Coordinates of C-alpha atoms and ligand atoms in Angstrom, one line a residue:
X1 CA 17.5 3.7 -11.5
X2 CA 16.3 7.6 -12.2
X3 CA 13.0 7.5 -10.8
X4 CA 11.9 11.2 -12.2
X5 CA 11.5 9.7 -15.6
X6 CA 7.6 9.0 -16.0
X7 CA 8.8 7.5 -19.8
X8 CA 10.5 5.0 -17.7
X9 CA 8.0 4.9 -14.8
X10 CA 5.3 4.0 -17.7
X11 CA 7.4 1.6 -19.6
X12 CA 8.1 -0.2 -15.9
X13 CA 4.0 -0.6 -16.2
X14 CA 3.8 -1.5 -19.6
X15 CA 6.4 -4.0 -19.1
X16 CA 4.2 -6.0 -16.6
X17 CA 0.7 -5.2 -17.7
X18 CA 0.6 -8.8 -19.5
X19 CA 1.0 -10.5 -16.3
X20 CA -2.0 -9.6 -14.6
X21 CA -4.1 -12.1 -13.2
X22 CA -7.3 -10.1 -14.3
X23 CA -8.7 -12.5 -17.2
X24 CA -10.0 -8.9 -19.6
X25 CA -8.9 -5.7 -17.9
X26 CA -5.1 -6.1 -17.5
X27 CA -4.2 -2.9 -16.1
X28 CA -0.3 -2.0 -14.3
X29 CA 0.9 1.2 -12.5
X30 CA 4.3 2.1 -11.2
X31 CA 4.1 4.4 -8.4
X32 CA 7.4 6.7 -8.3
X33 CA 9.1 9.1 -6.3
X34 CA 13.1 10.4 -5.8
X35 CA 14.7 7.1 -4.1
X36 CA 11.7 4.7 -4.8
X37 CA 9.6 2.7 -7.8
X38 CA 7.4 0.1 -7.5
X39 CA 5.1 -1.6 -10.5
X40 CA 1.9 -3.5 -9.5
X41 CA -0.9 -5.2 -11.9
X42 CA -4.4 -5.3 -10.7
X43 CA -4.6 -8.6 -8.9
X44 CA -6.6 -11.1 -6.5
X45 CA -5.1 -11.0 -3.1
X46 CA -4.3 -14.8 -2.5
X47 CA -6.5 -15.4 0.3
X48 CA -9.6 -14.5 -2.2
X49 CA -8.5 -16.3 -4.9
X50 CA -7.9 -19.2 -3.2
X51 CA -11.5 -19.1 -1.3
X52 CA -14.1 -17.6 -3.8
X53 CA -11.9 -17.4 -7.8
X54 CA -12.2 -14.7 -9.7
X55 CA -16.2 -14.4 -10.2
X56 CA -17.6 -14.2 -7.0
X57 CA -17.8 -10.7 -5.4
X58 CA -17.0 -9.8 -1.9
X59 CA -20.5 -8.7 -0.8
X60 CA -20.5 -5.5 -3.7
X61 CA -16.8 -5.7 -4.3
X62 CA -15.2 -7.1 -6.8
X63 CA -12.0 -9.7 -4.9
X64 CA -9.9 -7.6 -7.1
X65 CA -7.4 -4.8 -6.2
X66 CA -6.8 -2.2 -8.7
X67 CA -3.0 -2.1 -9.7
X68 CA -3.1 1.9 -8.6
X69 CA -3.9 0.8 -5.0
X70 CA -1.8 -2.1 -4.8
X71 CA 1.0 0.3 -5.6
X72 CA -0.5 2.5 -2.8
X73 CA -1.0 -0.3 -0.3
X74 CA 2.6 -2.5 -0.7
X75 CA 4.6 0.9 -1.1
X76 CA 7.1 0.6 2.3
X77 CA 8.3 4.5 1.6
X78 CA 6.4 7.7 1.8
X79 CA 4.4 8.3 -1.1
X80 CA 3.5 11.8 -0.3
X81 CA 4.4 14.0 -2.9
X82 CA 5.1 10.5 -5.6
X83 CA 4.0 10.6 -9.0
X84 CA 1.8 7.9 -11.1
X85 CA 1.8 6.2 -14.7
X86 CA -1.1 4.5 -15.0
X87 CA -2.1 2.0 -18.4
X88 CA -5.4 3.1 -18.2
X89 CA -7.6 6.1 -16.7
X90 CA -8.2 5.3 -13.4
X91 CA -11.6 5.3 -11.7
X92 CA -12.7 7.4 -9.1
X93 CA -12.0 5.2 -6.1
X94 CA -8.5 4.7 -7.0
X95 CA -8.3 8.7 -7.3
X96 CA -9.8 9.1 -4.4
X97 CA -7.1 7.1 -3.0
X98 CA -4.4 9.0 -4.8
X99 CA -5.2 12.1 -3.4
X100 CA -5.1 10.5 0.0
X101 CA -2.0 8.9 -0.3
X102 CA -0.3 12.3 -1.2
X103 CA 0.0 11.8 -4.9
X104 CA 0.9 14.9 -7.0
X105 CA 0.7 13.7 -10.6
X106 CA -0.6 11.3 -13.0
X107 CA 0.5 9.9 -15.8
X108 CA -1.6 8.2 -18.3
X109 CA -0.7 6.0 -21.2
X110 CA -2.9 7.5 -24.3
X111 CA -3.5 3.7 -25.0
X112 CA -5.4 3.3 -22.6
X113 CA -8.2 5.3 -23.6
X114 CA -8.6 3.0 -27.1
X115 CA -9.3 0.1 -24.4
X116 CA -12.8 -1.6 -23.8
X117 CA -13.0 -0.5 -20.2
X118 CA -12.7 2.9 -21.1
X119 CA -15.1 3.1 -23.9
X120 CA -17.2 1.4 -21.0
X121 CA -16.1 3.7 -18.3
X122 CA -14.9 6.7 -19.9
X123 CA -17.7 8.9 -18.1
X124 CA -17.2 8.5 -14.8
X125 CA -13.2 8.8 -15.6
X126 CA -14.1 12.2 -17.8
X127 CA -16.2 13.7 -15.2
X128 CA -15.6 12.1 -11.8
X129 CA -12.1 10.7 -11.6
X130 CA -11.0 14.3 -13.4
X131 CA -13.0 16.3 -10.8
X132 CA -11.5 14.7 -8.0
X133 CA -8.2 15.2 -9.2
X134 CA -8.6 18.7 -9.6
X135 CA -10.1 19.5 -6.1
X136 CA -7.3 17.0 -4.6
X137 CA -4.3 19.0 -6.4
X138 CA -3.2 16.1 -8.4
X139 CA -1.5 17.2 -11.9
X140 CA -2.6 14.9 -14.9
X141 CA -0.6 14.4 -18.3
X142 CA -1.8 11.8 -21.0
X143 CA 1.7 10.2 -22.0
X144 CA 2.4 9.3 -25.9
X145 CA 5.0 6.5 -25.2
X146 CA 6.1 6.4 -28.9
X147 CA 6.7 10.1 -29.5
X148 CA 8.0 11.1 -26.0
X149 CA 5.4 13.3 -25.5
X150 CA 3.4 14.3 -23.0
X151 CA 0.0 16.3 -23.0
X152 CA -1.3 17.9 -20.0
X153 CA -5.0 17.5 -19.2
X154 CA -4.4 20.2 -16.6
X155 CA -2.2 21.7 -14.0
X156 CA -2.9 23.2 -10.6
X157 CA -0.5 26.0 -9.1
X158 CA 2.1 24.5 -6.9
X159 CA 0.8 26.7 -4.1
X160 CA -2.6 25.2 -4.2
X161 CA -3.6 23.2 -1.0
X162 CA -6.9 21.2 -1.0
X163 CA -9.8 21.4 1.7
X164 CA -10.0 18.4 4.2
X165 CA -12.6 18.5 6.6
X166 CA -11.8 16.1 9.5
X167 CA -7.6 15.8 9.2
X168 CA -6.3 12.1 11.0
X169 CA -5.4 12.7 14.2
X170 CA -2.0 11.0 15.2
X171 CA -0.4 10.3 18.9
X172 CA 2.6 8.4 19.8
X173 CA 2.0 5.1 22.0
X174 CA 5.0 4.1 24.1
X175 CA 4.6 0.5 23.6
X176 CA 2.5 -2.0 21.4
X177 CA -0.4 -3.5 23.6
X178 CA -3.8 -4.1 24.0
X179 CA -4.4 -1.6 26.8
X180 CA -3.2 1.5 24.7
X181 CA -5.3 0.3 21.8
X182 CA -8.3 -0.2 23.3
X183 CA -7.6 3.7 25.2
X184 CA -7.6 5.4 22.0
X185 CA -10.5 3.5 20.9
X186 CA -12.8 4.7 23.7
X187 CA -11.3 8.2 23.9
X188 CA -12.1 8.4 20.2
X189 CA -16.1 7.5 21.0
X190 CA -16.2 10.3 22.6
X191 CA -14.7 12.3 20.0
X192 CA -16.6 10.8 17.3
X193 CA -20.0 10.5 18.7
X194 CA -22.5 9.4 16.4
X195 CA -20.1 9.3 13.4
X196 CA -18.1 6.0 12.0
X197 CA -14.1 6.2 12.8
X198 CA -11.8 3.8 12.2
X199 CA -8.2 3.4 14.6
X200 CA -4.8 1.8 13.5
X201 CA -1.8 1.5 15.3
X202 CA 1.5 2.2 13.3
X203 CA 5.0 2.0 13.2
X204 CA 7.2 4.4 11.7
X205 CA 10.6 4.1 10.3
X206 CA 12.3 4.6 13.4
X207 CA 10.2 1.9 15.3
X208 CA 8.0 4.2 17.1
X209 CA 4.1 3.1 17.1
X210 CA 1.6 6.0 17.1
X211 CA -1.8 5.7 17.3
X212 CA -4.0 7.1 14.2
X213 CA -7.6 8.0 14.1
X214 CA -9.9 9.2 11.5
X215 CA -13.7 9.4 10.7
X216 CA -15.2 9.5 7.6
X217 CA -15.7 12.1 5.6
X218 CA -15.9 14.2 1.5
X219 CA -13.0 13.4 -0.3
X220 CA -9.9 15.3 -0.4
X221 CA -10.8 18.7 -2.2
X222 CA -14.2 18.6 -1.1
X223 CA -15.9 20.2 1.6
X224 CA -19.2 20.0 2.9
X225 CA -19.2 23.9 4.5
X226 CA -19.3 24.4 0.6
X227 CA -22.7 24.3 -0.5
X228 CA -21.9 23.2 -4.0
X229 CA -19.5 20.7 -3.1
X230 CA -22.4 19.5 -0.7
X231 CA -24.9 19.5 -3.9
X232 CA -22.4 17.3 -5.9
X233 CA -21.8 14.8 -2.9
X234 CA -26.1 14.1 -3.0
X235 CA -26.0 14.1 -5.9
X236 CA -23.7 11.3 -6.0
X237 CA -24.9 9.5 -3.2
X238 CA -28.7 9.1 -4.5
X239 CA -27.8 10.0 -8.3
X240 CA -27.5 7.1 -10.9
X241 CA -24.3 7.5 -10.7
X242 CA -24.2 6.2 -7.2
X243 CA -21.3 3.7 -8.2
X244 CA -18.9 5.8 -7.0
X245 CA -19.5 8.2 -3.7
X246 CA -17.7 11.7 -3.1
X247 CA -17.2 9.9 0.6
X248 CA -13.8 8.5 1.8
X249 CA -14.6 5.8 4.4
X250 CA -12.5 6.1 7.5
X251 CA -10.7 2.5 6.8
X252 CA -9.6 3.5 3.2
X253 CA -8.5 7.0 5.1
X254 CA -6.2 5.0 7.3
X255 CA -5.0 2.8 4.9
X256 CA -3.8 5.8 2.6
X257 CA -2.3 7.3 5.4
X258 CA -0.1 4.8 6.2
X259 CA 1.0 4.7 2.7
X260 CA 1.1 8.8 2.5
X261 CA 3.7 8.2 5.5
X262 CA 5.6 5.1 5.1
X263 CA 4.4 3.8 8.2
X264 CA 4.1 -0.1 8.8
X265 CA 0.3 -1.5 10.1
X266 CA 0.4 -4.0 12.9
X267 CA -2.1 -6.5 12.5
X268 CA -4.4 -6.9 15.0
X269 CA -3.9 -3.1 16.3
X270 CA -6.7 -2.1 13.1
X271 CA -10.7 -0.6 14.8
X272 CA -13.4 0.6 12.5
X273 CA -16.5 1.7 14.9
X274 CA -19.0 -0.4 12.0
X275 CA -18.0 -3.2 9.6
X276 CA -16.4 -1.4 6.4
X277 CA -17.6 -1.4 3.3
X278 CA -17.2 -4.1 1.0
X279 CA -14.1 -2.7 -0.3
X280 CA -12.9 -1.6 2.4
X281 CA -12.7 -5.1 3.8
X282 CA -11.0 -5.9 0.3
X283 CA -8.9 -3.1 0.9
X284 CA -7.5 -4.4 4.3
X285 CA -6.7 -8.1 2.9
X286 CA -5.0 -6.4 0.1
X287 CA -2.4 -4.7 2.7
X288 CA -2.1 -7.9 4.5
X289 CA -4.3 -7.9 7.7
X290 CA -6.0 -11.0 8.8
X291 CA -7.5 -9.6 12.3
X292 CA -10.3 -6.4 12.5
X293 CA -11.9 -5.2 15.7
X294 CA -15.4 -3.9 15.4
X295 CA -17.3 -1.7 17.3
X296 CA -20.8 -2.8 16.0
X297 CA -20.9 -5.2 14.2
X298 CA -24.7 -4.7 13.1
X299 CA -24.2 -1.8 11.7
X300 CA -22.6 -1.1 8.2
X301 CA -23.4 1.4 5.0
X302 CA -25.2 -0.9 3.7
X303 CA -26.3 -4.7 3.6
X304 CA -23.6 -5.6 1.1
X305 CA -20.7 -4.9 3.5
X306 CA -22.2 -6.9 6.3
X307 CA -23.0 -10.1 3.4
X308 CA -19.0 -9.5 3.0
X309 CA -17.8 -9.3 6.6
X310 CA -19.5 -12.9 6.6
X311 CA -17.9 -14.2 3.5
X312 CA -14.6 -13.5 4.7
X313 CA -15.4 -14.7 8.0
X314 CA -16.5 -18.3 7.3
X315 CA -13.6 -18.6 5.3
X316 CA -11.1 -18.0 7.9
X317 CA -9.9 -14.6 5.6
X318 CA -10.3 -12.5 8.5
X319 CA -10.8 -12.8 12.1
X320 CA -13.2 -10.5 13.3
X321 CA -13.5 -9.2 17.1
Ligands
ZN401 ZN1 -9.4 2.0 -9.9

């Protein structure tokens, strides 16, 4: 299969959308790149659905995964540099995640703007999820199936690199064990002193594990030695708008990474200095890790996350250390 073709990328979408488990907003993305393609729906990871259903949330998550990250989080290749046609105009967390993962463009189906979700949602895709991508570097085309025609929504100069304030650090460990994990983990307190981090230990293609670090911080693109990118960030954070933050949270960070580099997690090798957010915790079931060491475990962004580490605890989802 040509995977250059976003006609074909999108049609690979379209062709699945209708089996998503999602009872309203079936949405389906094919992530694509050179020697790879692979089509997700958004879905309930199994270990959710078979504990809480569909209508219970995961402290302030929804159990869900968005088909955009499930692309991002089952991809086994690099995605850096991979393209994306989406169904529908994805929301700011999934761009966030994009632009993390290395994504360069995006494809979306017109369609999906006639949907419900977007009428609902359309803002924060409009002004957010389009802001994002343009700090992050990410092209973005609306895609008109029917006539084989694509409209750009915009296009950044291939030259253009975005700002990152706190790049993942990465060091090879010689073997897999307990000892080396738990070295990088204290080294990295003393990095990281007063600020969350999260560590994962990863594999790469050629079966070498290196150890990855990275704290929080603004999203891809943003900066906060920029005033206004600072102002917008607030503004965000406290704003009604507050749904979405202009943060990436240092588990999400890793988990992109990973994708961004085709490495391979090894479960039970995965730190974050506080409980992750709620979706964050989603995040990690969705890439298949049942074990989570935390530093404090009192501490988390807010009450919701700690409501969820619970949840998942008492039913067996993840183990917790
Ligand atoms: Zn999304």
């Amino acid at each position: 299969m040509i995977n250059d073709d976003p006609y074909i990328a999108m049609q690979a979408a379209v062709d699945i959308v209708g089996t998503s488990t999602h009872p309203t907003n079936k949405i389906a993305a094919t992530l694509f790149h050179k020697t790879f393609s692979i089509s997700r729906t958004n879905y309930w990871p199994e270990p959710i659905l078979a504990a809480f259903g569909m209508d219970t949330r995961i402290g302030n998550s929804s159990g869900s995964v968005h088909s955009e990250v499930a692309t991002l989080l089952e991809c086994k290749f690099p995605t850096n540099g991979a393209r994306l046609a989406v169904t529908d105009p994805p929301c700011p967390n999934c761009v966030k995640n994009l632009a993390d993962a290395g994504i360069k463009e995006i494809y979306i189906d017109h369609k999906g703007f006639d949907k419900d979700w977007a009428q609902r949602r359309g803002g924060h895709f409009q002004n957010m999820s389009m802001q994002i991508c343009e700090k992050a570097g990410i092209n973005v085309h609306i895609l008109y199936r029917k006539d084989k025609r694509v409209e750009t929504v915009f296009h950044v100069h291939p030259s253009f690199v975005p700002v990152q304030d706190s790049p993942i650090t990465k060091e090879s460990v010689e073997t897999l064990n307990e000892g080396a994990f738990q070295a990088v983990i204290e080294e990295s307190y003393t990095r990281h002193i007063r600020r969350k981090f999260a560590v994962a230990i990863m594999q790469d293609a050629h079966g070498r594990y290196h150890a990855l670090v990275a704290r929080g911080n603004a999203v891809t693109g943003f900066t906060m030695e920029d005033p206004e990118d600072v102002k917008e960030i607030e503004q965000h954070q406290h704003g009604p708008s507050h749904k979405y933050s202009l943060f990436q949270e240092p588990v999400n960070r890793l988990l992109m990474y990973r994708a961004k580099r085709g490495f391979k997690l090894c479960d039970g090798y995965f730190f974050s200095s506080q409980v992750p957010t709620s979706r964050e915790q989603v995040n990690l079931i969705g890439a298949g890790m049942k074990r989570l060491t935390v530093g404090n475990p009192a501490k988390a962004r807010d009450p919701d996350a700690l409501v969820a580490m619970k949840q998942l605890s008492d039913a067996k989802i993840i183990d917790y250390r």
